[in-house]
Short mmCIF file of C-alpha atoms in Angstrom, two decimals:
data_model
loop_
_atom_site.label_atom_id
_atom_site.label_comp_id
_atom_site.label_asym_id
_atom_site.label_seq_id
_atom_site.Cartn_x
_atom_site.Cartn_y
_atom_site.Cartn_z
CA MET S 1 0.00 -0.05 0.03
CA ASN S 2 1.30 3.42 -0.98
CA ASP S 3 1.46 5.44 2.24
CA ILE S 4 2.95 8.63 0.79
CA VAL S 5 0.80 11.55 1.81
CA ILE S 6 2.79 14.41 0.24
CA ALA S 7 5.14 14.08 -2.67
CA CYS S 8 7.30 16.83 -4.12
CA GLU S 9 9.28 16.15 -7.29
CA HIS S 10 11.67 18.68 -8.72
CA LEU S 11 9.38 21.42 -7.50
CA CYS S 12 10.30 24.98 -8.57
CA VAL S 13 8.18 27.99 -7.52
CA ALA S 14 8.77 31.52 -8.70
CA TYR S 15 7.45 35.01 -7.51
CA GLN S 16 7.45 37.27 -10.65
CA ASP S 17 11.02 36.65 -11.97
CA LYS S 18 12.60 35.39 -8.77
CA LEU S 19 12.89 31.69 -7.84
CA ALA S 20 11.51 31.14 -4.37
CA LEU S 21 11.95 27.38 -4.35
CA GLU S 22 14.35 25.41 -6.45
CA ASN S 23 14.21 21.73 -7.30
CA ILE S 24 12.60 20.41 -4.13
CA THR S 25 12.14 16.68 -3.99
CA PHE S 26 11.04 14.67 -0.93
CA ASN S 27 8.16 12.53 0.36
CA ILE S 28 6.13 12.64 3.58
CA HIS S 29 4.73 9.37 4.72
CA ARG S 30 1.50 8.61 6.60
CA GLY S 31 1.76 9.23 10.38
CA GLN S 32 5.00 11.16 10.27
CA PHE S 33 5.63 14.44 12.00
CA TRP S 34 7.64 16.71 9.74
CA GLY S 35 9.20 20.07 10.46
CA ILE S 36 9.94 22.31 7.44
CA LEU S 37 12.78 24.44 8.85
CA GLY S 38 14.72 27.42 7.63
CA PRO S 39 15.51 31.04 8.21
CA ASN S 40 13.15 33.88 7.19
CA GLY S 41 12.73 34.10 3.49
CA SER S 42 13.91 30.54 2.88
CA GLY S 43 10.63 29.63 1.15
CA LYS S 44 9.00 27.51 3.91
CA THR S 45 5.61 29.20 3.80
CA THR S 46 5.81 29.28 -0.07
CA LEU S 47 6.30 25.48 0.03
CA LEU S 48 3.31 25.03 2.29
CA ARG S 49 1.07 27.32 0.19
CA THR S 50 2.15 25.39 -2.92
CA MET S 51 1.16 22.22 -1.29
CA LEU S 52 -2.24 23.72 -0.49
CA GLY S 53 -2.79 24.74 -4.08
CA LEU S 54 -2.63 28.52 -3.23
CA ILE S 55 0.40 28.92 -5.45
CA GLU S 56 0.90 27.29 -8.82
CA PRO S 57 4.40 25.74 -9.29
CA LEU S 58 6.69 26.99 -12.10
CA SER S 59 7.81 23.42 -12.74
CA GLY S 60 7.90 20.02 -11.16
CA THR S 61 5.02 18.56 -9.25
CA VAL S 62 3.52 18.38 -5.76
CA SER S 63 0.89 15.91 -4.89
CA LEU S 64 -1.22 15.28 -1.79
CA PHE S 65 -2.85 11.90 -1.44
CA GLY S 66 -1.69 11.13 -5.07
CA ARG S 67 -3.38 14.18 -6.52
CA ALA S 68 -2.37 17.73 -7.59
CA PRO S 69 -3.51 20.23 -4.95
CA ARG S 70 -6.08 21.87 -7.26
CA GLN S 71 -7.56 18.53 -8.31
CA LEU S 72 -8.11 17.27 -4.76
CA GLY S 73 -11.96 17.41 -4.85
CA ALA S 74 -13.38 15.70 -1.79
CA LEU S 75 -9.87 14.77 -0.64
CA ARG S 76 -9.58 18.34 0.61
CA ASP S 77 -11.62 17.14 3.63
CA LYS S 78 -8.62 15.16 4.72
CA ILE S 79 -6.45 18.34 5.05
CA GLY S 80 -6.51 20.57 8.11
CA TYR S 81 -4.65 23.91 7.68
CA VAL S 82 -3.59 26.23 10.41
CA PRO S 83 -2.50 29.59 8.93
CA GLN S 84 -0.10 32.06 10.45
CA TYR S 85 -1.49 33.77 13.42
CA ALA S 86 -1.01 37.21 11.99
CA GLN S 87 -3.34 36.42 9.08
CA ILE S 88 -6.34 36.21 11.39
CA ASP S 89 -8.38 39.22 12.58
CA PHE S 90 -9.02 38.35 16.19
CA ASN S 91 -11.23 41.50 16.58
CA PHE S 92 -13.78 39.77 14.34
CA PRO S 93 -17.13 39.38 16.18
CA LEU S 94 -16.94 35.62 16.36
CA ARG S 95 -17.09 33.11 19.19
CA VAL S 96 -14.67 30.21 19.42
CA ARG S 97 -17.24 27.48 18.69
CA GLU S 98 -18.52 29.29 15.56
CA MET S 99 -14.95 29.79 14.35
CA VAL S 100 -14.14 26.15 14.72
CA MET S 101 -17.39 25.27 12.95
CA LEU S 102 -16.13 27.35 9.90
CA GLY S 103 -13.20 24.92 9.53
CA ARG S 104 -15.73 22.30 8.66
CA SER S 105 -17.49 24.40 6.01
CA ARG S 106 -16.52 22.17 3.09
CA LYS S 107 -17.70 18.96 4.75
CA ILE S 108 -20.98 20.55 5.71
CA GLY S 109 -21.56 21.54 2.13
CA MET S 110 -22.36 24.80 0.29
CA GLY S 111 -25.56 26.41 1.27
CA LYS S 112 -26.15 24.03 4.04
CA ARG S 113 -26.27 24.53 7.83
CA ALA S 114 -24.17 22.63 10.34
CA GLY S 115 -26.07 19.56 11.60
CA ALA S 116 -25.83 17.65 14.93
CA ASP S 117 -22.83 15.55 13.64
CA ASP S 118 -21.01 18.69 12.55
CA TRP S 119 -21.44 20.33 16.03
CA ARG S 120 -20.37 17.05 17.60
CA ALA S 121 -17.21 17.14 15.56
CA VAL S 122 -16.69 20.76 16.53
CA ASP S 123 -17.07 19.94 20.25
CA GLN S 124 -14.69 17.00 19.90
CA ALA S 125 -12.10 19.23 18.24
CA LEU S 126 -12.48 21.77 21.11
CA ALA S 127 -12.13 18.98 23.70
CA ARG S 128 -9.07 17.70 21.88
CA VAL S 129 -7.34 21.12 22.30
CA GLU S 130 -8.69 21.48 25.84
CA MET S 131 -10.81 24.46 25.07
CA THR S 132 -14.37 23.22 25.83
CA ASP S 133 -14.73 25.77 28.58
CA LEU S 134 -13.80 28.66 26.28
CA ALA S 135 -16.19 27.63 23.49
CA ASP S 136 -18.49 30.66 23.97
CA ARG S 137 -15.74 33.22 24.36
CA GLN S 138 -15.12 35.79 21.64
CA ILE S 139 -11.88 34.96 19.85
CA GLY S 140 -10.25 38.26 20.72
CA ARG S 141 -10.57 37.50 24.38
CA LEU S 142 -8.27 34.49 24.20
CA SER S 143 -4.56 34.44 25.05
CA GLY S 144 -1.90 33.92 22.42
CA GLY S 145 -1.65 30.19 23.18
CA GLN S 146 -5.50 29.74 23.35
CA ARG S 147 -5.85 31.51 20.00
CA GLN S 148 -3.32 29.16 18.45
CA ARG S 149 -5.16 26.11 19.91
CA ALA S 150 -8.44 27.47 18.73
CA LEU S 151 -7.03 27.70 15.16
CA ILE S 152 -5.83 24.07 15.50
CA ALA S 153 -9.31 23.07 16.73
CA ARG S 154 -10.74 24.68 13.58
CA ALA S 155 -8.44 22.54 11.43
CA LEU S 156 -9.26 19.41 13.52
CA ALA S 157 -12.96 19.98 13.10
CA LEU S 158 -12.63 18.50 9.65
CA GLU S 159 -11.28 15.25 11.31
CA PRO S 160 -8.30 15.46 8.91
CA ASP S 161 -5.67 12.84 8.06
CA LEU S 162 -3.09 15.54 7.41
CA LEU S 163 -2.54 18.65 9.57
CA MET S 164 -0.43 21.56 8.22
CA LEU S 165 0.65 24.32 10.48
CA ASP S 166 2.39 27.56 9.37
CA GLU S 167 4.68 29.09 12.05
CA PRO S 168 2.32 27.97 14.93
CA THR S 169 4.54 29.60 17.60
CA ALA S 170 5.15 32.87 15.96
CA ALA S 171 3.03 34.82 18.51
CA LEU S 172 4.20 32.85 21.64
CA ASP S 173 7.03 33.63 24.02
CA VAL S 174 9.77 31.16 24.62
CA GLY S 175 8.13 29.37 27.59
CA ALA S 176 4.86 29.08 25.76
CA THR S 177 6.64 27.81 22.63
CA GLU S 178 8.22 24.89 24.54
CA GLY S 179 4.78 24.06 26.07
CA PHE S 180 3.09 24.24 22.71
CA TYR S 181 5.55 21.79 21.11
CA GLU S 182 5.13 19.39 24.04
CA TRP S 183 1.44 19.56 23.59
CA ILE S 184 1.39 19.04 19.75
CA HIS S 185 3.90 16.21 20.05
CA HIS S 186 1.51 14.52 22.56
CA MET S 187 -1.47 15.18 20.32
CA HIS S 188 0.35 13.68 17.28
CA ARG S 189 1.10 10.51 19.23
CA GLN S 190 -2.52 10.29 20.34
CA MET S 191 -4.24 10.97 17.01
CA GLN S 192 -1.63 9.32 14.74
CA ILE S 193 -2.31 11.76 11.89
CA THR S 194 0.36 13.10 9.58
CA LEU S 195 1.66 16.32 10.78
CA LEU S 196 3.64 18.96 8.98
CA LEU S 197 4.75 22.24 10.49
CA VAL S 198 6.73 25.16 9.15
CA SER S 199 8.99 26.96 11.54
CA HIS S 200 12.14 28.93 11.95
CA ASP S 201 12.67 27.51 15.53
CA VAL S 202 15.23 24.96 14.32
CA GLY S 203 16.42 24.06 17.78
CA VAL S 204 13.10 23.62 19.48
CA VAL S 205 11.24 21.88 16.59
CA SER S 206 13.97 19.33 15.91
CA ARG S 207 13.50 17.88 19.43
CA TYR S 208 9.84 16.92 18.72
CA VAL S 209 9.58 16.00 15.05
CA SER S 210 10.22 12.67 13.44
CA ALA S 211 11.77 14.25 10.29
CA VAL S 212 12.93 17.49 9.05
CA ALA S 213 13.31 19.29 5.69
CA CYS S 214 15.87 22.08 5.85
CA LEU S 215 15.18 24.83 3.35
CA ASN S 216 17.06 27.79 1.98
CA LYS S 217 15.28 28.00 -1.36
CA ARG S 218 16.82 24.67 -2.15
CA LEU S 219 16.36 21.60 0.06
CA VAL S 220 19.58 21.70 1.99
CA ALA S 221 18.96 18.38 3.76
CA HIS S 222 16.04 16.15 4.86
CA GLY S 223 15.66 13.13 7.12
CA LEU S 224 15.90 12.35 10.84
CA PRO S 225 16.80 15.43 12.79
CA GLN S 226 19.70 13.88 14.67
CA GLU S 227 21.28 12.74 11.31
CA VAL S 228 20.56 15.77 9.28
CA LEU S 229 21.13 18.72 11.52
CA GLY S 230 24.91 18.94 11.45
CA ARG S 231 27.11 21.93 10.98
CA GLU S 232 27.09 21.57 7.13
CA THR S 233 23.27 21.66 7.02
CA LEU S 234 23.06 24.70 9.25
CA GLU S 235 25.61 26.57 7.16
CA GLY S 236 23.71 25.69 4.03
CA MET S 237 20.52 26.89 5.60
CA TYR S 238 21.75 30.09 7.18
CA GLY S 239 24.36 31.05 4.65
CA CYS S 240 26.93 31.47 7.35
CA ASP S 241 28.92 29.61 9.93
CA ALA S 242 26.56 28.21 12.52
CA MET S 243 26.41 25.47 15.04
CA PHE S 244 23.98 23.78 17.44
CA PHE S 245 24.16 23.91 21.17
CA ARG S 246 23.29 20.38 22.34
CA HIS S 247 22.10 18.93 25.51
CA GLY S 248 23.66 15.45 25.06
CA ASP S 249 22.29 14.22 21.69
CA VAL S 250 19.48 16.71 21.71
CA PRO S 251 19.96 19.82 19.56
CA HIS S 252 19.00 22.91 21.63
CA MET S 253 19.61 26.05 19.77
CA VAL S 254 21.36 27.50 16.71
CA VAL S 255 24.12 30.05 17.27
CA SER S 256 26.32 31.80 14.87
CA THR S 257 30.04 31.04 15.41
CA PRO S 258 32.32 33.89 16.37
CA GLY S 259 33.86 36.13 13.77
CA HIS S 260 31.33 35.55 11.01
CA ASP S 261 29.69 38.33 9.06
CA HIS S 262 26.31 39.03 10.71
CA SER S 263 24.93 40.66 7.57
CA HIS S 264 24.36 37.16 6.10
CA GLU S 265 22.70 35.77 9.24
CA HIS S 266 19.07 35.96 7.99
CA PRO S 267 18.80 36.14 4.26
CA HIS S 268 15.57 37.62 3.17
CA SER S 269 13.98 36.98 -0.18
CA MET Q 1 -49.99 61.44 13.53
CA ASP Q 2 -52.45 62.24 10.73
CA ILE Q 3 -49.43 62.28 8.46
CA LEU Q 4 -49.24 58.40 8.64
CA THR Q 5 -52.63 58.13 6.84
CA PHE Q 6 -51.01 59.61 3.61
CA ALA Q 7 -50.09 57.03 1.01
CA PHE Q 8 -46.79 58.77 0.31
CA MET Q 9 -45.87 58.59 3.98
CA GLN Q 10 -46.78 54.92 4.27
CA ARG Q 11 -44.64 54.22 1.12
CA ALA Q 12 -41.77 56.23 2.76
CA LEU Q 13 -41.94 54.18 5.95
CA ILE Q 14 -42.04 50.81 4.06
CA SER Q 15 -39.13 52.01 1.98
CA ALA Q 16 -37.25 53.09 5.14
CA THR Q 17 -37.76 49.57 6.60
CA ILE Q 18 -36.61 47.83 3.34
CA ILE Q 19 -33.49 49.90 2.78
CA GLY Q 20 -32.71 50.12 6.50
CA THR Q 21 -32.61 46.37 6.63
CA VAL Q 22 -30.84 45.57 3.36
CA CYS Q 23 -28.16 48.25 3.83
CA ALA Q 24 -27.60 47.06 7.36
CA VAL Q 25 -27.09 43.39 6.30
CA ILE Q 26 -24.76 44.19 3.41
CA GLY Q 27 -23.05 46.78 5.60
CA VAL Q 28 -21.87 44.10 7.99
CA TYR Q 29 -19.77 42.48 5.29
CA VAL Q 30 -18.60 45.86 3.98
CA VAL Q 31 -17.42 46.90 7.42
CA LEU Q 32 -15.78 43.62 8.31
CA ARG Q 33 -13.96 43.35 5.00
CA GLY Q 34 -12.88 46.97 5.12
CA MET Q 35 -14.78 47.82 1.90
CA ALA Q 36 -16.25 51.17 2.95
CA PHE Q 37 -14.61 52.99 0.18
CA ILE Q 38 -15.91 50.48 -2.40
CA GLY Q 39 -19.42 51.21 -1.15
CA ALA Q 40 -18.90 54.98 -1.57
CA GLY Q 41 -17.27 54.53 -4.93
CA ILE Q 42 -20.04 52.41 -6.43
CA ALA Q 43 -22.65 54.84 -5.00
CA HIS Q 44 -21.00 57.77 -6.74
CA ALA Q 45 -20.49 55.72 -9.94
CA SER Q 46 -24.25 55.14 -10.01
CA PHE Q 47 -24.59 58.78 -11.23
CA GLY Q 48 -23.42 57.70 -14.63
CA GLY Q 49 -26.25 55.07 -14.67
CA VAL Q 50 -28.88 57.68 -13.68
CA ALA Q 51 -27.68 60.01 -16.45
CA ILE Q 52 -27.87 57.22 -19.10
CA GLY Q 53 -31.45 56.42 -18.00
CA ILE Q 54 -32.52 60.02 -18.22
CA THR Q 55 -30.81 60.43 -21.62
CA LEU Q 56 -32.42 57.34 -23.11
CA GLY Q 57 -35.80 58.06 -21.45
CA VAL Q 58 -35.70 54.65 -19.61
CA HIS Q 59 -36.49 54.39 -15.90
CA PRO Q 60 -33.05 55.07 -14.27
CA LEU Q 61 -33.40 51.96 -11.99
CA PHE Q 62 -32.62 49.60 -14.97
CA THR Q 63 -29.72 51.61 -16.32
CA THR Q 64 -28.31 52.28 -12.83
CA ILE Q 65 -28.39 48.55 -11.91
CA LEU Q 66 -26.53 47.61 -15.13
CA PHE Q 67 -24.05 50.49 -14.66
CA CYS Q 68 -23.39 49.76 -11.01
CA LEU Q 69 -23.02 46.04 -11.64
CA ALA Q 70 -20.47 46.79 -14.47
CA THR Q 71 -18.57 49.21 -12.07
CA ALA Q 72 -18.59 46.55 -9.22
CA TRP Q 73 -17.31 43.85 -11.57
CA GLY Q 74 -14.77 46.22 -13.12
CA ILE Q 75 -13.34 47.05 -9.70
CA ALA Q 76 -13.29 43.33 -8.82
CA PHE Q 77 -11.62 42.43 -12.10
CA LEU Q 78 -8.93 45.19 -11.92
CA SER Q 79 -8.02 44.41 -8.33
CA GLU Q 80 -8.14 40.65 -8.85
CA GLU Q 81 -5.37 40.97 -11.46
CA ARG Q 82 -3.45 42.73 -8.80
CA LYS Q 83 -1.95 45.15 -11.28
CA VAL Q 84 -4.08 47.92 -9.75
CA ARG Q 85 -4.77 48.27 -5.99
CA GLU Q 86 -8.42 47.95 -5.12
CA ASP Q 87 -8.71 51.52 -3.70
CA SER Q 88 -7.09 52.95 -6.85
CA ALA Q 89 -9.56 51.02 -9.02
CA VAL Q 90 -12.40 52.43 -6.92
CA GLY Q 91 -10.99 55.91 -7.19
CA ILE Q 92 -10.83 55.65 -10.96
CA PHE Q 93 -14.39 54.35 -11.46
CA PHE Q 94 -15.69 56.80 -8.72
CA ALA Q 95 -14.60 59.98 -10.51
CA SER Q 96 -14.88 58.89 -14.11
CA SER Q 97 -18.52 57.67 -13.76
CA MET Q 98 -19.59 60.91 -12.13
CA ALA Q 99 -17.74 62.91 -14.82
CA PHE Q 100 -19.38 60.83 -17.44
CA GLY Q 101 -22.89 61.51 -15.88
CA VAL Q 102 -22.29 65.18 -15.58
CA LEU Q 103 -21.13 65.46 -19.24
CA LEU Q 104 -24.08 63.45 -20.54
CA ILE Q 105 -26.60 65.60 -18.57
CA GLY Q 106 -24.81 68.73 -19.74
CA ILE Q 107 -25.17 67.70 -23.39
CA MET Q 108 -28.99 67.35 -22.97
CA LYS Q 109 -30.21 70.88 -23.48
CA GLY Q 110 -33.20 72.15 -21.45
CA TYR Q 111 -33.02 69.20 -19.03
CA GLN Q 112 -35.20 70.02 -15.98
CA ALA Q 113 -35.36 66.77 -13.98
CA ASP Q 114 -34.62 66.93 -10.18
CA LEU Q 115 -30.93 65.94 -10.11
CA PHE Q 116 -30.77 67.13 -6.57
CA GLY Q 117 -33.21 64.39 -5.66
CA TYR Q 118 -30.84 61.75 -6.98
CA LEU Q 119 -27.81 63.23 -5.28
CA PHE Q 120 -29.37 63.62 -1.82
CA GLY Q 121 -32.56 61.58 -2.08
CA ASN Q 122 -36.14 62.21 -1.22
CA ILE Q 123 -37.89 59.32 0.54
CA LEU Q 124 -41.20 61.08 0.45
CA ALA Q 125 -41.11 60.91 -3.35
CA VAL Q 126 -40.78 57.13 -3.56
CA SER Q 127 -43.27 55.75 -6.04
CA SER Q 128 -45.10 52.34 -5.95
CA PHE Q 129 -42.82 51.15 -8.64
CA ASP Q 130 -39.69 52.16 -6.66
CA LEU Q 131 -41.15 50.50 -3.56
CA TRP Q 132 -41.95 47.15 -5.33
CA SER Q 133 -38.59 47.07 -7.12
CA SER Q 134 -36.74 47.72 -3.90
CA LEU Q 135 -38.81 44.98 -2.08
CA VAL Q 136 -38.03 42.44 -4.76
CA ILE Q 137 -34.37 43.25 -5.10
CA GLY Q 138 -33.94 43.62 -1.36
CA ALA Q 139 -35.64 40.27 -0.71
CA LEU Q 140 -33.26 38.63 -3.29
CA VAL Q 141 -30.21 40.05 -1.54
CA ILE Q 142 -31.46 38.82 1.89
CA PHE Q 143 -32.20 35.38 0.45
CA VAL Q 144 -28.68 35.04 -1.04
CA VAL Q 145 -27.14 36.17 2.30
CA TRP Q 146 -29.35 33.52 4.14
CA LEU Q 147 -28.51 30.82 1.68
CA LEU Q 148 -24.74 31.33 1.69
CA PHE Q 149 -24.46 32.63 5.23
CA LYS Q 150 -21.68 30.24 6.29
CA GLU Q 151 -19.78 30.75 3.04
CA PHE Q 152 -19.87 34.53 3.23
CA LEU Q 153 -18.90 34.44 6.89
CA LEU Q 154 -15.81 32.21 6.17
CA PHE Q 155 -14.91 34.30 3.11
CA THR Q 156 -15.15 37.54 5.14
CA PHE Q 157 -13.29 36.17 8.19
CA ASP Q 158 -10.51 34.18 6.49
CA PRO Q 159 -10.47 34.35 2.68
CA GLU Q 160 -7.36 32.13 2.52
CA LEU Q 161 -9.08 29.31 4.43
CA ALA Q 162 -12.03 29.68 2.09
CA ARG Q 163 -9.66 29.07 -0.83
CA VAL Q 164 -7.94 26.15 0.84
CA ALA Q 165 -11.40 24.66 1.54
CA GLY Q 166 -12.07 24.84 -2.23
CA LEU Q 167 -14.92 27.46 -1.98
CA PRO Q 168 -15.57 29.35 -5.22
CA VAL Q 169 -13.92 32.50 -3.79
CA LYS Q 170 -14.00 34.47 -7.05
CA MET Q 171 -17.70 33.77 -7.45
CA LEU Q 172 -18.40 34.72 -3.88
CA ASN Q 173 -16.48 38.00 -4.25
CA LEU Q 174 -18.39 38.89 -7.39
CA LEU Q 175 -21.71 37.99 -5.78
CA MET Q 176 -20.88 40.15 -2.82
CA MET Q 177 -19.88 43.06 -5.04
CA SER Q 178 -23.09 42.67 -7.05
CA MET Q 179 -25.21 42.69 -3.85
CA ILE Q 180 -23.44 45.84 -2.71
CA ALA Q 181 -24.23 47.46 -6.10
CA VAL Q 182 -27.92 46.50 -6.14
CA THR Q 183 -28.39 47.53 -2.53
CA ILE Q 184 -27.06 50.98 -3.46
CA VAL Q 185 -29.27 51.23 -6.41
CA ILE Q 186 -32.48 50.49 -4.48
CA SER Q 187 -31.45 53.10 -1.78
CA ILE Q 188 -30.42 56.14 -3.88
CA LYS Q 189 -34.05 57.23 -4.52
CA SER Q 190 -34.52 57.49 -0.70
CA VAL Q 191 -31.20 58.74 0.66
CA GLY Q 192 -29.38 59.78 -2.50
CA ILE Q 193 -26.10 58.95 -4.26
CA VAL Q 194 -23.93 61.02 -1.93
CA LEU Q 195 -25.39 59.66 1.32
CA VAL Q 196 -26.14 56.01 0.60
CA SER Q 197 -22.74 54.73 1.66
CA ALA Q 198 -23.41 56.15 5.13
CA LEU Q 199 -26.58 53.98 5.44
CA ILE Q 200 -24.42 50.95 4.54
CA VAL Q 201 -21.43 51.69 6.75
CA THR Q 202 -22.74 53.55 9.83
CA PRO Q 203 -25.29 51.03 11.29
CA ALA Q 204 -22.94 48.12 10.73
CA ALA Q 205 -19.96 50.06 12.26
CA SER Q 206 -22.07 50.90 15.30
CA ALA Q 207 -23.20 47.28 15.69
CA TYR Q 208 -19.54 46.15 15.44
CA LEU Q 209 -18.70 48.26 18.55
CA LEU Q 210 -21.35 46.44 20.60
CA SER Q 211 -21.00 42.87 19.35
CA ASP Q 212 -18.81 39.84 20.15
CA ASP Q 213 -20.84 37.61 17.86
CA PHE Q 214 -21.48 37.73 14.14
CA LYS Q 215 -25.25 37.07 14.11
CA LYS Q 216 -25.71 39.50 17.01
CA MET Q 217 -23.78 42.08 14.95
CA MET Q 218 -26.08 41.54 11.92
CA LEU Q 219 -29.29 41.83 14.08
CA LEU Q 220 -28.06 44.99 15.80
CA SER Q 221 -27.03 46.45 12.56
CA ILE Q 222 -30.58 45.86 11.23
CA LEU Q 223 -32.13 47.37 14.35
CA ILE Q 224 -29.89 50.49 14.11
CA GLY Q 225 -30.43 50.75 10.38
CA VAL Q 226 -34.25 50.54 10.56
CA GLY Q 227 -34.23 52.71 13.68
CA SER Q 228 -32.17 55.39 11.92
CA THR Q 229 -34.32 55.42 8.81
CA TRP Q 230 -37.60 55.64 10.79
CA THR Q 231 -36.40 58.19 13.27
CA GLY Q 232 -34.69 60.26 10.54
CA LEU Q 233 -37.83 60.14 8.30
CA LEU Q 234 -40.25 61.08 11.07
CA LEU Q 235 -37.93 63.87 12.33
CA SER Q 236 -37.53 65.31 8.80
CA VAL Q 237 -41.35 65.49 8.39
CA TRP Q 238 -41.83 66.93 11.83
CA LEU Q 239 -39.10 69.51 11.55
CA ASN Q 240 -39.53 70.11 7.77
CA LEU Q 241 -35.94 68.92 6.98
CA ALA Q 242 -34.48 67.05 3.95
CA SER Q 243 -35.12 63.37 4.71
CA GLY Q 244 -31.80 61.79 3.44
CA PRO Q 245 -29.42 64.04 5.48
CA THR Q 246 -31.67 63.70 8.60
CA ILE Q 247 -31.55 59.89 8.36
CA VAL Q 248 -27.77 59.98 7.98
CA MET Q 249 -27.36 62.41 10.92
CA VAL Q 250 -29.48 60.16 13.19
CA ALA Q 251 -27.35 57.15 12.16
CA THR Q 252 -24.21 59.07 12.93
CA LEU Q 253 -25.54 60.16 16.35
CA ILE Q 254 -26.32 56.49 17.12
CA PHE Q 255 -22.74 55.54 16.04
CA PHE Q 256 -21.25 58.00 18.60
CA ILE Q 257 -23.56 56.69 21.34
CA CYS Q 258 -22.43 53.16 20.50
CA TYR Q 259 -18.86 54.32 20.46
CA PHE Q 260 -19.08 55.60 24.02
CA LEU Q 261 -21.10 52.57 25.19
CA SER Q 262 -18.76 50.04 23.41
CA PRO Q 263 -17.69 47.14 25.63
CA GLN Q 264 -14.32 47.01 23.74
CA ARG Q 265 -13.73 50.59 24.74
CA ARG Q 266 -14.78 49.83 28.30
CA LYS Q 267 -12.60 46.78 28.29
CA LEU Q 268 -9.58 48.82 27.09
CA GLN Q 269 -10.16 51.41 29.85
CA ARG Q 270 -10.37 48.53 32.40
CA ASP Q 271 -7.25 46.94 31.09
CA ILE Q 272 -5.36 50.29 31.26
CA GLU Q 273 -6.62 50.72 34.82
CA GLU Q 274 -5.47 47.14 35.74
CA LEU Q 275 -2.08 47.80 34.15
CA LYS Q 276 -1.74 51.01 36.13
CA VAL Q 277 -2.52 49.15 39.36
CA GLU Q 278 0.04 46.43 38.40
CA VAL Q 279 2.74 48.93 37.72
CA LYS Q 280 2.14 50.75 41.03
CA GLU Q 281 2.27 47.35 42.94
CA LYS Q 282 5.65 46.57 41.39
#
């Protein structure tokens, strides 16, 4: 049985005349937890948006569940998407439960109202992210971490096989970020769905994921974090000398090595 | 209250109810999507449609609907291509359509029609035909909003998720622009080209200040919209003032009352107070 959920083959994506992604090839298998890592402007979000069919590739292919993103049809119901936090207007007059229901829109069907089964799925998703008590709260009255979990509940309301998260910890402080990854790691083990998250937190993410894809427009390396995240990969990703601080075998944080030119630290596209 | 027995007054009150409701419903989407300028732009562009109707000797309703729909689609098309920013597209259509209307009317020698009525509205002059056409078109708009309630909500709140979910986003956008256009057309006879955008934006913006829930915002917007049109109309008759501007002034007054009553504003003040206390304690 073919258990490939996402397949990228020689994928190139361009914005106007500039290449944003170059020759990306890798597969994500069912049940894996992948981190797409790289500095700002490395094309991580572009890759995610291409996978979702929001951007058309210049060349090469990407497929989800064996189909091109724009030909997914009913298979779209298998994909939960959690956008970047900054994209959402949390002042919108909407309560948590209704926002989560919107995530199930496609499954409910166009022109139809949510039925008992749909509300049950919404409540289950809220329970899964431990937000049942906050279901009637206006979304703007949630803390940063709660907002992020509400967005995840919205994606889970579809009961997806694949969950894709774009920079889920961008609005969280360091302590909350650690807690968030602990929680999502636990959720992944419980639900056994395929999980893909995009992040620039190389150090933190690599401790929780089962595989990483390191990007800097090109795929610098991909595979098991402990095997892939060596000095060479980090230099390829950041375009400068860099190294990991480790706690034993566990990568902890990326630091630039002394004497390097800081102007190259975070290449922006 | 003898005035209420006159047929023109009854028509005016029914018209006030219809446009108060439809403008308030559409206004919720206009406010939440930040499209207030589009509303004003399409409203001003409708002057071109009115001028064509008068020139051709056709009822301006038909030509204005076609003209406003074409303008709305033109704005949507230009901004969809992303070569022109949406506000630039609105600005271009806004001015050029008015200029076209003024030129067309200028060419017609000896023209005597009440242009002032189209610019600033006269709800007391609403005919049975105006009333029936606004009822049918208004009912159609409300029906489409009811039918696609969930879809318009998702599209307004998070257009990207709407695309990821495979919703026909382009179609929803065109439909929304078309509904804004026809809502404007059925309202200009009552409140006028210059003032109609206020009736779309102000009740919804007032409701936004008091709501933490989408349905509640829509209901409040309708209440404020109909409340403004009724109060404005009755006040204008009582004080012998122009009806359109009185309705708009009432709506604006309600907006400022809502602004000072707004829970968000009160919450902000409470947060600031709490913060001050925390800083003092430290």
